[in-house]
Amino acid sequence: MPDNFSFQNADPEVADAVPGVLEREISPLEATGAHWIAPSRAPEGAPVLRGTVELPGRPGRAELLVAGLGLHAVRVNGTSVAQGALEPAISDPRRVVWYSRLDVTDLLGTGTNTVEVTLGAGFYAMTTPDAWRWEQAPWRGPRMVIAALAADGATVAVSGADWRWGEGPVRFDSMYEGQSYDARMAGAPLDSPVTVTEGPGGRLDERRHEPVAPGEPIALAWRPCAHGWLGDAGRVIAGVARYDLDLAEGQRLRIRFGETLDAAGELVCSNEHVYTGRFQTDEIVGAGGPVHWFPQFAYQGFRYLEVEGLGRRPGPGEIVAVPLEQQVDPASAFDCDVPLFNDLVELTRRTVLNNLHHIPTDTPCYEKNGWTGDVLVSLDTLTGLFDLHRLLVKWIEDIVSTQLPDGSLSVIAPSSGWGYRDGECAPAPEWTCVLPALLVHLAGVYGDPQPAREHWGACRAYLDHELSRLHDGLAGSELGDYLAPGYPLGPPPEDSRLSASCFLFRALGQGVELAAMNGDDDAARRFRGAAARLRGRINETFLDRHDGCYRTASDPPDERNGGYRQTSNLMPVAFGIVPDQDREQVVATIIDDVVARGHHLNTGHIGTSLLLNVLTDAGRADEACTVATGTDEPSWGHWLQLGATSMWERWDDGARSHDHFFLATVTDWILTRVAGVQRIGGDWSRVRVAPGLAPGVNRAASTRRTPLGDLVVEWERGGPVHLVVPQGMTCELGGENPATLGPGDHRL
């Protein structure tokens, strides 16, 4: 986010716009007769609500259905039910609340059984003032829970007026500021009556995407620091610290988390977009004995943590780092004989996993927001690495939940009401055009047309909104090619009407495809005509036929006479906007500029996602490979030389976030052009395998998971090619011995 954007109070028109609740059958949780319940007064910390049930015997099968707002942590008969983290999944609760289904069979017994639910704030009841106004979200309300316990197929207990509540040991929690834990409050009485209340208004639906769960604990390397002891996890992660240590009565620890160190080797832990003096900080107060605490209502992005107040080096296992990771399956495996490419794929995998927490986020440290444009440029990279089918179906719900009556969408999803107007990084079609792109992608990559059918009305309304605000036949944007070299505040210097119009042109083409899928001939005709007119205006306004390139009036001068912006030319080439007679010359200018810059890119998040593929597809894989293997700034190799363990937000060594995937799209090029595997058309029925495109790569092996089965490609330069083609797929093999291959195991 650029420093020069303003942050204002919520727009009443935005705050009052309630997203439509999709009509569905009543959920199993609602059918039990369970009620939403809340503490009878405002709690001082995270309240604990408890219900009891008498069972005549131990059940053969028992499940707890539960949704606690903002976040819930469940204990049955005193034992934590840890089958997921950060639940329920973030959403606009006026549209949908995702409940959890927990297997509690082994935790119940004969006689009296207790169910305890501790409620964290999450983004539902945020109190921390922040740039994105989560503390002003229109759905903010008291923490509440709805739950039902079923044993052997029968409902045996539901949340209601007979539950009781009390204060618990979590005295404060904030997704941005961290948590405070007072061990002296553990076991406090739960004897206050609850209040039966109205829910937030959205439908109750079971979470169908993969849960977030703790990964393997990481031992920390400790050294003294200015305020105590500094622990190093060895790499950037998204997660929490787990605490198992003895503290004296009233002894206070402060644990701060950060991704980087300053020049003196001290922790960097601050965030100008969180308007309090506290950020990513845990606080613990001892009770004179062991403290066992696993924080459940916030997570941090960090490599380092600083412990103040312990007075000694933490012992083995007393404080460990625990990643929290979405349990998505890998979609591919890749290996080649160029170590840098293997490293870049691995760093991208780590970065993506660090940014999946029920939505795709832009940084687990500084924002935790679902920025739509980050995903839009990274979609092939993300789904090339992981099976995100179910998670993206869920996130589309979040995107549609931000839609206003005029059809506009927020640049983040979900949204508190921020991200629609000037000063809020909006409007920005390079971000919000993610909706049609996702619908087409899900239908093609995963063979799932249902989201395209379910959300076609929202998509059509969005595209009509973008067309309604064209000025002089062109779209406008607040953002553009974000964080290009030399522009650390965000937006680049070139006229963002070019990037906005290019993305809208591509989205209109996707709209034509989606209209055809839905039998909407009128929309298909309108969007096809609008795309043709927009293409014409782009070329009339920005194509300089004399120099054979695209320019804008605000392009900065540089060593190339008149200035040149790579992204301004990459978009028209990649999106099919360039007139046929001009394409060769425009591509030539891209190549010339890359060479003139010492074989370097000069792109932000948009151009970076396009450059290597455009060069390779134009027959200049040599230039693409030279750019990809560079080690001086700006380059991915430069990050590695600086010790990166994940992908960064900016090209320079002053990058704020060291855990950001929108410049990591080199991995898509590696998986498709280096491995040599590309879809032809929208789905997996036809693929192109082109071994050896990248000079300097002499061996590669790739396995890609598809709806039809695993596609295996292994090759050596000058040697054999091994292909395993699943049923339903045809493979067009390029190279010295081209062939068309059907399903089977082929060695050529």
XYZ file of C-alpha atoms in Angstrom:
748
model
C 0.000 0.000 0.000
C 1.448 3.401 -0.924
C 2.271 5.809 1.867
C 0.474 8.696 0.173
C -3.021 7.203 0.260
C -5.420 8.668 2.782
C -7.527 6.752 5.270
C -10.936 8.143 6.082
C -13.990 7.158 8.027
C -16.368 4.636 6.531
C -18.615 5.812 3.710
C -22.182 5.425 5.050
C -23.448 4.272 1.644
C -20.835 1.522 1.598
C -21.312 0.558 5.248
C -25.081 0.244 4.868
C -24.917 -1.919 1.728
C -25.821 -5.388 2.941
C -24.634 -8.211 0.659
C -27.310 -10.515 -0.647
C -27.805 -13.748 1.250
C -28.014 -16.610 -1.199
C -31.116 -18.714 -0.731
C -30.136 -22.146 0.510
C -31.751 -24.969 2.385
C -31.572 -24.616 6.160
C -28.188 -25.831 7.391
C -27.769 -28.888 9.617
C -26.610 -26.625 12.433
C -29.712 -24.434 12.193
C -31.946 -27.510 11.993
C -30.849 -28.623 15.475
C -32.655 -25.711 17.117
C -29.414 -24.223 18.431
C -29.423 -20.515 19.285
C -26.809 -17.815 18.957
C -25.705 -16.912 22.478
C -23.423 -14.186 23.850
C -22.092 -13.010 27.214
C -24.702 -11.063 29.160
C -22.333 -8.093 29.421
C -19.273 -6.874 27.575
C -16.344 -9.133 28.527
C -12.975 -7.710 29.493
C -11.095 -10.270 27.421
C -11.911 -13.376 25.384
C -15.005 -14.849 27.083
C -15.423 -18.542 27.783
C -18.926 -20.011 27.292
C -19.806 -23.463 28.628
C -22.624 -25.921 28.210
C -23.129 -29.333 29.800
C -24.818 -32.522 28.655
C -25.607 -35.797 30.418
C -24.933 -38.948 28.382
C -26.096 -42.430 29.392
C -23.038 -44.007 27.829
C -20.037 -43.337 25.662
C -21.229 -42.649 22.089
C -19.947 -44.590 19.132
C -19.832 -41.404 17.077
C -20.101 -37.778 18.163
C -19.741 -34.489 16.321
C -19.816 -30.871 17.424
C -21.063 -28.280 14.939
C -19.882 -24.836 16.028
C -19.425 -21.289 14.796
C -18.023 -18.678 17.158
C -17.664 -15.047 16.136
C -15.090 -13.759 15.577
C -12.960 -16.903 16.258
C -13.608 -19.950 18.393
C -11.428 -22.321 20.380
C -13.189 -25.431 21.665
C -12.529 -27.685 24.640
C -14.555 -30.791 25.427
C -14.204 -32.123 28.961
C -11.116 -29.929 29.337
C -9.342 -31.207 26.231
C -8.660 -28.900 23.306
C -10.336 -29.907 20.056
C -7.588 -28.877 17.653
C -8.829 -29.949 14.237
C -8.312 -26.525 12.676
C -7.095 -23.037 13.491
C -8.364 -19.502 13.022
C -11.922 -20.754 12.701
C -14.488 -19.939 11.581
C -13.027 -18.819 8.275
C -13.103 -15.070 7.722
C -16.192 -13.822 5.871
C -18.718 -11.021 5.740
C -21.052 -12.577 8.334
C -24.017 -10.684 6.926
C -23.731 -13.022 3.919
C -22.334 -16.277 5.309
C -20.820 -17.763 8.476
C -18.730 -20.909 8.005
C -19.243 -23.368 10.838
C -16.868 -26.167 11.837
C -17.705 -29.857 12.132
C -15.510 -31.408 14.830
C -15.145 -35.078 15.665
C -15.350 -35.318 19.465
C -16.117 -39.028 19.775
C -13.048 -39.851 21.868
C -13.595 -36.934 24.238
C -17.073 -37.817 25.560
C -18.011 -40.259 28.275
C -20.805 -41.470 30.486
C -22.355 -38.874 32.754
C -21.749 -35.119 32.727
C -19.814 -33.713 29.767
C -18.786 -30.095 29.218
C -18.315 -28.096 26.047
C -16.358 -24.859 26.398
C -15.977 -22.279 23.637
C -13.578 -19.354 24.006
C -14.320 -16.486 21.632
C -11.658 -14.343 20.018
C -12.267 -11.129 18.100
C -10.844 -12.005 14.674
C -11.854 -9.514 12.003
C -15.472 -9.694 13.210
C -15.022 -7.781 16.468
C -11.766 -5.966 15.710
C -11.035 -3.020 17.995
C -7.604 -2.083 16.649
C -7.685 1.140 14.600
C -6.101 0.367 11.250
C -5.811 1.667 7.712
C -8.454 -0.694 6.327
C -11.023 0.262 8.981
C -11.664 -3.255 10.248
C -12.569 -1.689 13.592
C -15.420 0.107 11.779
C -16.784 -2.906 9.908
C -20.571 -2.643 9.583
C -21.086 -6.123 10.994
C -19.214 -5.490 14.269
C -21.080 -6.863 17.229
C -20.703 -8.829 20.447
C -18.784 -12.062 20.360
C -21.240 -14.922 20.052
C -21.474 -18.632 19.340
C -23.913 -21.194 18.019
C -23.252 -24.881 18.633
C -24.874 -28.305 18.583
C -23.613 -31.666 19.789
C -24.750 -34.853 18.079
C -24.148 -38.356 19.421
C -24.899 -41.463 17.386
C -26.999 -39.462 14.961
C -29.161 -37.630 17.514
C -28.797 -34.061 18.721
C -28.080 -34.206 22.455
C -27.184 -30.601 23.284
C -27.501 -27.164 21.686
C -26.367 -23.703 22.653
C -29.078 -21.857 24.524
C -30.072 -19.995 27.657
C -28.834 -22.817 29.919
C -25.178 -22.123 29.023
C -22.957 -20.095 31.338
C -19.948 -17.864 30.745
C -17.039 -16.166 32.480
C -13.737 -14.441 31.880
C -10.802 -16.526 30.703
C -7.014 -16.183 30.683
C -6.866 -14.521 27.232
C -7.203 -10.899 28.297
C -6.750 -9.265 24.892
C -6.583 -10.411 21.293
C -6.141 -8.636 17.974
C -5.174 -10.009 14.583
C -2.745 -7.094 14.262
C -1.598 -6.344 17.796
C -1.274 -9.889 19.180
C -2.605 -11.472 22.377
C -2.278 -11.147 26.139
C -2.497 -14.173 28.451
C -2.796 -14.087 32.222
C -2.229 -17.532 33.711
C -3.798 -16.338 36.981
C -7.187 -16.287 35.221
C -7.056 -19.923 34.126
C -9.926 -21.827 35.737
C -11.895 -18.711 36.658
C -15.555 -19.490 37.410
C -17.999 -19.715 34.512
C -21.224 -18.907 36.322
C -22.750 -15.863 34.620
C -25.867 -16.322 32.489
C -25.633 -15.940 28.723
C -27.941 -13.979 26.469
C -29.799 -15.547 23.558
C -29.264 -13.160 20.674
C -29.794 -12.643 16.975
C -27.064 -13.869 14.654
C -25.219 -11.599 12.217
C -27.715 -12.276 9.424
C -25.784 -14.473 7.033
C -26.586 -18.062 6.265
C -24.800 -20.794 8.220
C -22.778 -23.037 5.937
C -20.261 -25.750 6.713
C -16.652 -24.949 5.825
C -15.819 -27.033 2.771
C -12.309 -25.814 2.036
C -9.236 -27.216 3.727
C -8.598 -26.173 7.356
C -5.663 -24.191 8.677
C -3.620 -26.373 11.003
C -0.362 -26.201 12.988
C 2.746 -27.490 11.228
C 5.895 -28.995 12.697
C 7.345 -26.899 15.540
C 10.595 -25.095 14.739
C 13.358 -24.833 17.341
C 14.713 -21.302 17.633
C 18.373 -20.271 17.675
C 18.819 -17.822 20.569
C 21.212 -14.932 21.164
C 21.181 -11.943 23.506
C 19.651 -8.683 22.235
C 18.999 -5.204 23.602
C 15.737 -6.157 25.334
C 16.390 -9.760 26.275
C 16.740 -12.723 23.931
C 16.265 -12.936 20.165
C 15.085 -16.192 18.602
C 15.664 -17.032 14.919
C 13.403 -19.572 13.195
C 15.769 -19.750 10.218
C 13.115 -18.736 7.709
C 10.069 -16.519 7.465
C 6.868 -18.273 8.540
C 3.266 -17.398 9.316
C 2.213 -18.767 12.656
C 2.581 -18.408 16.395
C 4.947 -19.148 19.257
C 4.057 -21.995 21.606
C 4.931 -21.454 25.264
C 5.772 -24.178 27.805
C 7.719 -22.665 30.682
C 7.637 -21.829 34.379
C 6.929 -18.240 35.419
C 6.804 -16.681 38.837
C 3.611 -15.135 40.205
C 3.089 -11.858 38.352
C 6.170 -12.300 36.135
C 5.543 -10.585 32.810
C 6.926 -11.547 29.419
C 6.656 -9.487 26.270
C 7.280 -11.348 23.019
C 7.475 -9.312 19.786
C 7.622 -10.774 16.292
C 9.112 -9.512 13.026
C 10.432 -10.580 9.647
C 13.617 -8.512 9.654
C 16.375 -6.976 11.769
C 17.724 -3.454 11.614
C 21.344 -2.472 10.944
C 22.203 -3.062 14.608
C 20.760 -6.570 14.518
C 17.683 -5.659 16.551
C 14.109 -6.705 15.773
C 11.985 -4.605 13.405
C 8.419 -4.695 14.756
C 6.274 -1.777 13.631
C 3.476 -1.038 11.185
C 2.453 2.470 10.171
C -0.957 1.189 9.065
C -1.870 -0.086 12.552
C -2.609 2.964 14.653
C -1.587 1.790 18.119
C 1.771 1.433 19.781
C 1.453 -2.349 19.805
C 2.069 -4.679 16.860
C 2.605 -8.459 16.624
C 3.170 -8.749 20.375
C 2.267 -11.474 22.853
C 2.145 -10.720 26.560
C 2.155 -13.373 29.287
C 1.654 -12.994 33.046
C 2.709 -15.935 35.186
C 0.810 -17.506 38.085
C 3.693 -19.121 39.945
C 4.090 -22.373 38.033
C 3.996 -23.848 34.554
C 2.445 -21.893 31.689
C 1.241 -23.910 28.712
C -0.179 -21.591 26.071
C -0.816 -22.027 22.379
C -2.265 -18.712 21.050
C -5.373 -19.277 18.952
C -6.801 -15.865 18.094
C -4.029 -14.225 16.074
C -1.028 -15.199 14.008
C 2.151 -13.433 13.034
C 4.422 -13.226 10.012
C 7.927 -13.589 11.359
C 11.370 -15.091 11.282
C 12.549 -13.527 14.534
C 10.991 -13.087 17.962
C 12.257 -11.081 20.900
C 11.586 -12.200 24.477
C 11.685 -9.554 27.203
C 11.226 -10.240 30.909
C 12.417 -13.850 31.151
C 15.839 -12.954 32.563
C 17.573 -15.958 31.010
C 18.035 -17.822 27.752
C 14.894 -19.826 26.919
C 15.478 -23.512 27.413
C 14.911 -26.243 24.809
C 11.228 -26.467 23.918
C 10.146 -23.638 26.203
C 9.379 -21.295 23.305
C 9.095 -22.711 19.781
C 7.763 -21.359 16.490
C 4.755 -23.153 15.004
C 3.629 -22.490 11.412
C -0.105 -22.278 10.733
C -0.752 -23.600 7.237
C -3.770 -24.177 5.039
C -3.908 -27.920 4.443
C -3.958 -27.711 0.651
C -2.456 -30.450 -1.479
C 0.451 -29.781 -3.835
C -0.522 -29.461 -7.489
C 2.919 -30.097 -8.926
C 6.441 -31.335 -8.392
C 9.422 -29.869 -10.227
C 13.158 -30.427 -10.430
C 15.824 -29.379 -12.901
C 19.601 -29.072 -13.133
C 19.620 -25.307 -12.465
C 19.663 -24.918 -8.660
C 18.411 -21.328 -8.807
C 15.176 -22.406 -10.478
C 14.609 -25.121 -7.896
C 15.237 -22.568 -5.157
C 12.797 -20.061 -6.659
C 10.042 -22.664 -6.881
C 10.642 -23.663 -3.262
C 10.667 -20.069 -2.022
C 7.427 -19.415 -3.868
C 5.839 -22.514 -2.303
C 6.794 -21.241 1.146
C 5.542 -17.745 0.407
C 2.199 -18.943 -0.904
C 1.649 -21.250 2.089
C 2.510 -18.374 4.419
C -0.237 -16.352 2.743
C -3.102 -18.861 2.814
C -5.302 -18.450 5.892
C -8.860 -19.077 4.679
C -8.181 -16.421 2.025
C -5.099 -15.629 -0.070
C -3.402 -12.719 1.695
C -0.798 -10.167 0.672
C 1.436 -10.487 3.751
C 0.866 -12.396 6.998
C 2.822 -9.774 8.912
C 1.652 -6.329 7.868
C -1.839 -6.629 6.406
C -3.482 -10.069 6.239
C -5.837 -8.676 3.572
C -7.211 -10.490 0.525
C -5.854 -8.144 -2.149
C -7.541 -9.143 -5.383
C -4.850 -7.858 -7.734
C -2.130 -9.943 -6.109
C -4.078 -13.082 -6.928
C -5.070 -11.880 -10.400
C -1.468 -11.692 -11.653
C -0.459 -14.807 -9.689
C -3.350 -17.112 -10.478
C -1.384 -19.517 -12.684
C 1.481 -19.530 -10.195
C -0.766 -20.247 -7.218
C -2.749 -23.036 -8.837
C 0.395 -24.384 -10.481
C 1.800 -25.035 -7.016
C -1.264 -26.010 -4.962
C -4.750 -27.418 -5.408
C -6.709 -24.306 -4.482
C -10.027 -25.371 -5.957
C -12.055 -25.361 -2.756
C -10.294 -22.348 -1.253
C -10.882 -20.219 -4.360
C -14.541 -21.237 -4.502
C -14.823 -19.939 -0.943
C -12.895 -16.748 -1.735
C -15.201 -15.952 -4.650
C -17.971 -15.766 -2.050
C -15.876 -13.182 -0.217
C -15.328 -11.186 -3.415
C -19.015 -11.181 -4.310
C -19.868 -10.187 -0.730
C -18.091 -6.865 -1.365
C -20.317 -5.972 -4.326
C -22.307 -2.756 -3.953
C -25.659 -2.126 -5.650
C -23.879 -0.280 -8.490
C -21.888 -3.441 -9.291
C -18.543 -2.215 -7.956
C -16.202 -4.496 -6.017
C -13.655 -3.736 -3.327
C -9.949 -4.180 -4.043
C -9.764 -6.438 -0.949
C -12.028 -9.345 -0.110
C -13.571 -9.606 2.380
C -13.827 -5.872 3.046
C -14.926 -3.805 6.016
C -16.288 -1.221 3.595
C -12.848 -0.038 2.502
C -11.402 -0.265 -1.007
C -14.019 1.363 -3.246
C -13.173 5.030 -3.638
C -10.361 7.536 -4.213
C -7.773 7.361 -1.445
C -8.522 3.678 -0.854
C -6.400 2.215 -3.659
C -9.539 2.266 -5.800
C -10.927 2.050 -8.345
C -8.451 -0.402 -9.865
C -9.617 -2.830 -12.585
C -6.160 -4.447 -12.480
C -7.372 -5.749 -9.100
C -11.124 -6.190 -9.300
C -11.098 -7.908 -12.702
C -10.146 -10.930 -10.632
C -13.815 -12.029 -10.530
C -14.250 -13.005 -14.205
C -10.698 -14.360 -14.251
C -11.393 -16.657 -11.305
C -14.653 -17.955 -12.769
C -12.972 -18.816 -16.073
C -9.962 -20.307 -14.279
C -12.047 -22.585 -12.070
C -13.984 -23.857 -15.080
C -10.806 -24.525 -17.040
C -8.140 -25.621 -14.573
C -10.468 -27.549 -12.250
C -13.283 -28.450 -14.636
C -15.780 -26.746 -12.314
C -18.330 -24.510 -14.080
C -20.619 -24.189 -11.046
C -19.095 -20.957 -9.685
C -19.442 -19.433 -13.169
C -23.143 -20.267 -13.102
C -23.727 -19.231 -9.500
C -21.941 -15.890 -9.731
C -22.608 -14.906 -13.331
C -25.078 -12.230 -12.272
C -22.495 -10.609 -9.993
C -19.818 -10.837 -12.672
C -22.060 -9.309 -15.326
C -23.009 -6.469 -12.958
C -19.353 -5.810 -12.240
C -18.387 -5.613 -15.927
C -21.350 -3.343 -16.616
C -20.183 -1.122 -13.764
C -16.703 -0.840 -15.277
C -18.188 0.046 -18.652
C -20.407 2.684 -17.033
C -17.443 4.586 -15.695
C -15.331 4.703 -18.875
C -14.130 8.204 -19.644
C -13.331 9.037 -23.239
C -13.662 5.330 -23.936
C -10.931 4.281 -21.473
C -10.895 2.812 -17.959
C -9.121 4.490 -15.055
C -7.170 3.229 -12.068
C -5.529 4.419 -8.871
C -2.817 1.765 -8.951
C -1.308 0.417 -12.185
C 1.856 -1.689 -12.361
C 2.543 -1.745 -8.653
C 6.025 -1.469 -7.107
C 8.097 -1.228 -10.283
C 11.822 -0.596 -9.687
C 12.411 2.944 -8.519
C 8.842 3.510 -7.326
C 8.695 2.206 -3.730
C 5.483 4.049 -2.857
C 3.469 1.819 -5.202
C 1.953 3.287 -8.388
C 4.292 3.749 -11.379
C 4.621 7.004 -13.334
C 2.878 5.904 -16.541
C -0.762 6.719 -17.231
C -2.718 4.013 -15.415
C -5.543 4.297 -17.933
C -3.440 1.968 -20.088
C -3.170 -0.831 -17.520
C -6.786 -0.390 -16.401
C -8.049 -0.554 -19.984
C -5.884 -3.557 -20.875
C -7.183 -5.522 -17.896
C -10.752 -4.546 -18.613
C -10.303 -5.628 -22.247
C -9.162 -9.069 -21.109
C -11.978 -9.263 -18.549
C -14.570 -8.433 -21.206
C -13.260 -11.334 -23.276
C -13.648 -13.562 -20.239
C -17.132 -12.117 -19.817
C -17.999 -13.208 -23.365
C -16.832 -16.732 -22.491
C -18.822 -16.779 -19.260
C -21.921 -15.408 -20.996
C -21.718 -18.261 -23.498
C -21.450 -20.772 -20.633
C -24.637 -19.294 -19.166
C -26.560 -18.899 -22.412
C -26.635 -15.120 -22.010
C -26.475 -14.069 -25.667
C -27.271 -10.432 -24.954
C -24.356 -10.026 -22.529
C -22.016 -11.874 -24.887
C -22.922 -9.487 -27.692
C -22.563 -6.397 -25.514
C -19.235 -7.396 -24.019
C -17.808 -8.468 -27.381
C -18.680 -5.091 -28.864
C -17.360 -3.219 -25.831
C -14.073 -5.119 -25.984
C -13.615 -4.237 -29.655
C -14.248 -0.553 -28.959
C -11.919 -0.558 -25.966
C -9.163 -2.200 -27.969
C -9.523 0.494 -30.579
C -9.305 3.287 -28.012
C -6.216 1.734 -26.392
C -4.404 1.629 -29.721
C -5.576 5.088 -30.771
C -4.418 6.626 -27.516
C -1.237 4.777 -26.611
C 0.255 3.013 -29.674
C 3.115 5.056 -31.143
C 3.412 3.573 -34.607
C 6.438 5.707 -35.414
C 8.502 4.062 -32.675
C 6.550 0.800 -32.736
C 5.678 0.810 -29.044
C 3.073 1.861 -26.503
C 3.678 5.093 -24.598
C 1.795 7.351 -22.214
C 2.171 11.072 -21.720
C 3.522 10.623 -18.196
C 6.279 8.123 -19.033
C 9.464 9.357 -17.331
C 12.489 10.153 -19.505
C 15.495 7.914 -19.052
C 18.589 6.862 -20.932
C 16.360 5.626 -23.738
C 15.236 8.641 -25.733
C 11.733 9.589 -24.593
C 11.515 6.830 -22.005
C 10.101 3.330 -22.304
C 7.967 1.227 -19.949
C 8.151 -2.516 -20.375
C 4.757 -3.237 -18.810
C 3.014 -0.757 -21.134
C 4.095 -2.960 -24.030
C 3.842 -6.372 -22.377
C 0.121 -6.064 -21.624
C -1.005 -5.312 -25.219
C 1.154 -8.190 -26.497
C 0.052 -10.728 -23.871
C -3.648 -9.770 -24.005
C -3.985 -9.699 -27.805
C -4.500 -5.947 -28.122
C -1.675 -5.137 -30.549
C -2.767 -4.962 -34.210
C -1.314 -7.881 -36.142
C 0.797 -5.637 -38.358
C 2.440 -4.003 -35.333
C 3.022 -7.000 -33.103
C 6.500 -7.932 -34.312
C 7.788 -4.393 -33.839
C 6.272 -4.023 -30.375
C 7.834 -7.313 -29.274
C 11.167 -6.145 -30.697
C 11.057 -3.016 -28.537
C 10.517 -5.127 -25.425
C 13.549 -7.234 -26.268
C 15.626 -4.142 -27.062
C 14.745 -2.550 -23.730
C 15.572 -5.667 -21.729
C 18.964 -5.848 -23.468
C 19.596 -2.104 -23.060
C 18.984 -2.454 -19.323
C 21.676 -5.090 -19.024
C 19.214 -7.969 -19.373
C 17.033 -6.712 -16.542
C 13.336 -6.409 -16.010
C 11.865 -2.980 -15.246
C 8.437 -4.120 -14.119
C 6.085 -4.085 -11.176
C 3.653 -6.843 -10.307
C 1.823 -6.793 -13.660
C 4.764 -6.739 -16.033
C 6.699 -9.256 -13.970
C 3.896 -11.784 -14.469
C 4.120 -11.341 -18.264
C 7.727 -10.622 -19.250
C 9.360 -14.048 -19.245
C 6.432 -15.767 -20.958
C 6.211 -13.081 -23.656
C 9.950 -13.309 -24.349
C 9.898 -17.109 -24.483
C 6.801 -17.294 -26.670
C 8.429 -14.790 -29.044
C 11.370 -17.131 -29.537
C 13.688 -15.361 -27.117
C 13.893 -17.866 -24.317
C 17.578 -16.968 -24.114
C 16.699 -13.456 -22.948
C 14.056 -14.797 -20.571
C 16.580 -17.168 -19.047
C 19.173 -14.414 -18.677
C 16.671 -12.204 -16.870
C 15.518 -15.067 -14.645
C 19.057 -16.024 -13.611
C 20.272 -12.499 -12.848
C 21.712 -11.817 -9.417
C 21.955 -8.019 -9.267
C 19.081 -5.665 -8.504
C 16.334 -5.939 -9.686
C 16.194 -9.738 -9.755
C 15.062 -12.771 -7.809
C 18.657 -13.899 -7.526
C 19.475 -10.631 -5.781
C 16.962 -11.488 -3.053
C 18.650 -14.854 -2.584
C 22.041 -13.203 -2.320
C 20.577 -11.039 0.459
C 19.488 -14.187 2.321
C 15.821 -14.372 1.321
C 13.940 -17.423 2.557
C 10.692 -16.368 0.858
C 9.674 -13.915 -1.861
C 9.724 -10.165 -1.205
C 7.306 -7.310 -1.829
C 9.798 -5.041 -3.621
C 12.920 -5.482 -5.712
C 15.196 -3.387 -3.476
C 16.728 -4.375 -0.151
C 14.442 -1.914 1.662
C 11.362 -4.043 0.956
C 8.814 -3.806 3.756
C 7.513 -7.371 3.510
C 9.750 -10.398 3.038
C 6.746 -12.672 2.538
C 4.760 -11.571 -0.508
C 3.926 -13.581 -3.639
C 2.915 -11.041 -6.291
C 6.472 -10.713 -7.685
C 6.994 -14.495 -7.507
C 5.415 -15.212 -10.900
C 8.772 -16.392 -12.242
C 7.538 -19.731 -10.918
C 4.759 -19.873 -13.507
C 7.411 -19.456 -16.226
C 9.509 -22.225 -14.645
C 6.554 -24.637 -14.432
C 5.264 -23.906 -17.952
C 8.233 -22.864 -20.107
C 11.215 -24.454 -18.348
C 9.391 -27.686 -17.560
C 7.668 -27.152 -20.905
C 4.048 -27.947 -19.943
C 1.204 -25.682 -21.082
C -2.542 -26.021 -21.472
C -3.904 -25.364 -24.963
C -7.188 -23.551 -24.570
C -9.066 -23.428 -21.326
C -8.991 -26.963 -19.932
C -6.649 -29.949 -19.747
C -7.994 -31.880 -22.718
C -5.063 -30.666 -24.851
C -1.592 -29.791 -23.617
C 1.628 -28.721 -25.271
C 4.926 -30.145 -24.072
C 7.984 -28.302 -25.368
C 11.196 -29.644 -23.822
C 14.376 -27.612 -23.840
C 12.967 -24.132 -24.424
C 15.231 -22.536 -21.828
C 18.926 -22.601 -22.773
C 21.134 -23.663 -19.894
C 18.542 -26.093 -18.581
C 19.614 -29.577 -19.647
C 17.288 -31.681 -17.542
C 13.837 -31.194 -16.057
C 11.176 -33.342 -14.419
C 7.634 -32.207 -13.724
C 4.461 -33.794 -12.402
C 1.256 -31.768 -12.693
C -1.974 -32.766 -10.984
C -5.019 -32.239 -13.234
C -8.712 -33.211 -13.018
C -7.904 -35.952 -15.547
C -4.982 -37.381 -13.564
C -1.274 -36.705 -13.171
C 0.660 -35.479 -16.207
C 4.324 -36.516 -15.944
C 7.003 -34.927 -18.114
C 10.701 -35.820 -17.835
C 13.338 -34.877 -20.365
C 17.067 -34.441 -20.945
C 18.532 -32.249 -23.628
C 19.664 -34.503 -26.455
C 18.215 -37.472 -24.612
C 14.903 -39.275 -24.110
C 11.555 -37.735 -23.254
C 9.281 -39.578 -20.831
C 5.580 -38.667 -20.744
C 2.703 -40.089 -18.768
C -0.510 -38.737 -20.284
C -3.752 -39.380 -18.350
C -7.011 -40.524 -19.889
C -8.926 -37.785 -21.658
C -5.827 -35.752 -22.515
C -4.020 -35.267 -25.837
C -0.413 -34.115 -25.751
C 1.262 -32.186 -28.569
C 4.988 -32.798 -28.194
C 7.302 -30.171 -29.636
C 11.031 -30.203 -30.166
C 13.161 -32.122 -32.659
C 10.690 -34.997 -32.983
C 7.176 -33.508 -32.753
C 4.303 -35.887 -32.177
C 0.703 -36.004 -31.036
C 0.259 -38.459 -28.186
C -2.787 -39.887 -26.501
C -3.151 -41.366 -23.009
C -0.441 -43.724 -21.849
C 3.183 -44.052 -20.781
C 5.450 -42.821 -23.584
C 9.247 -42.971 -23.845
C 10.602 -41.213 -26.919
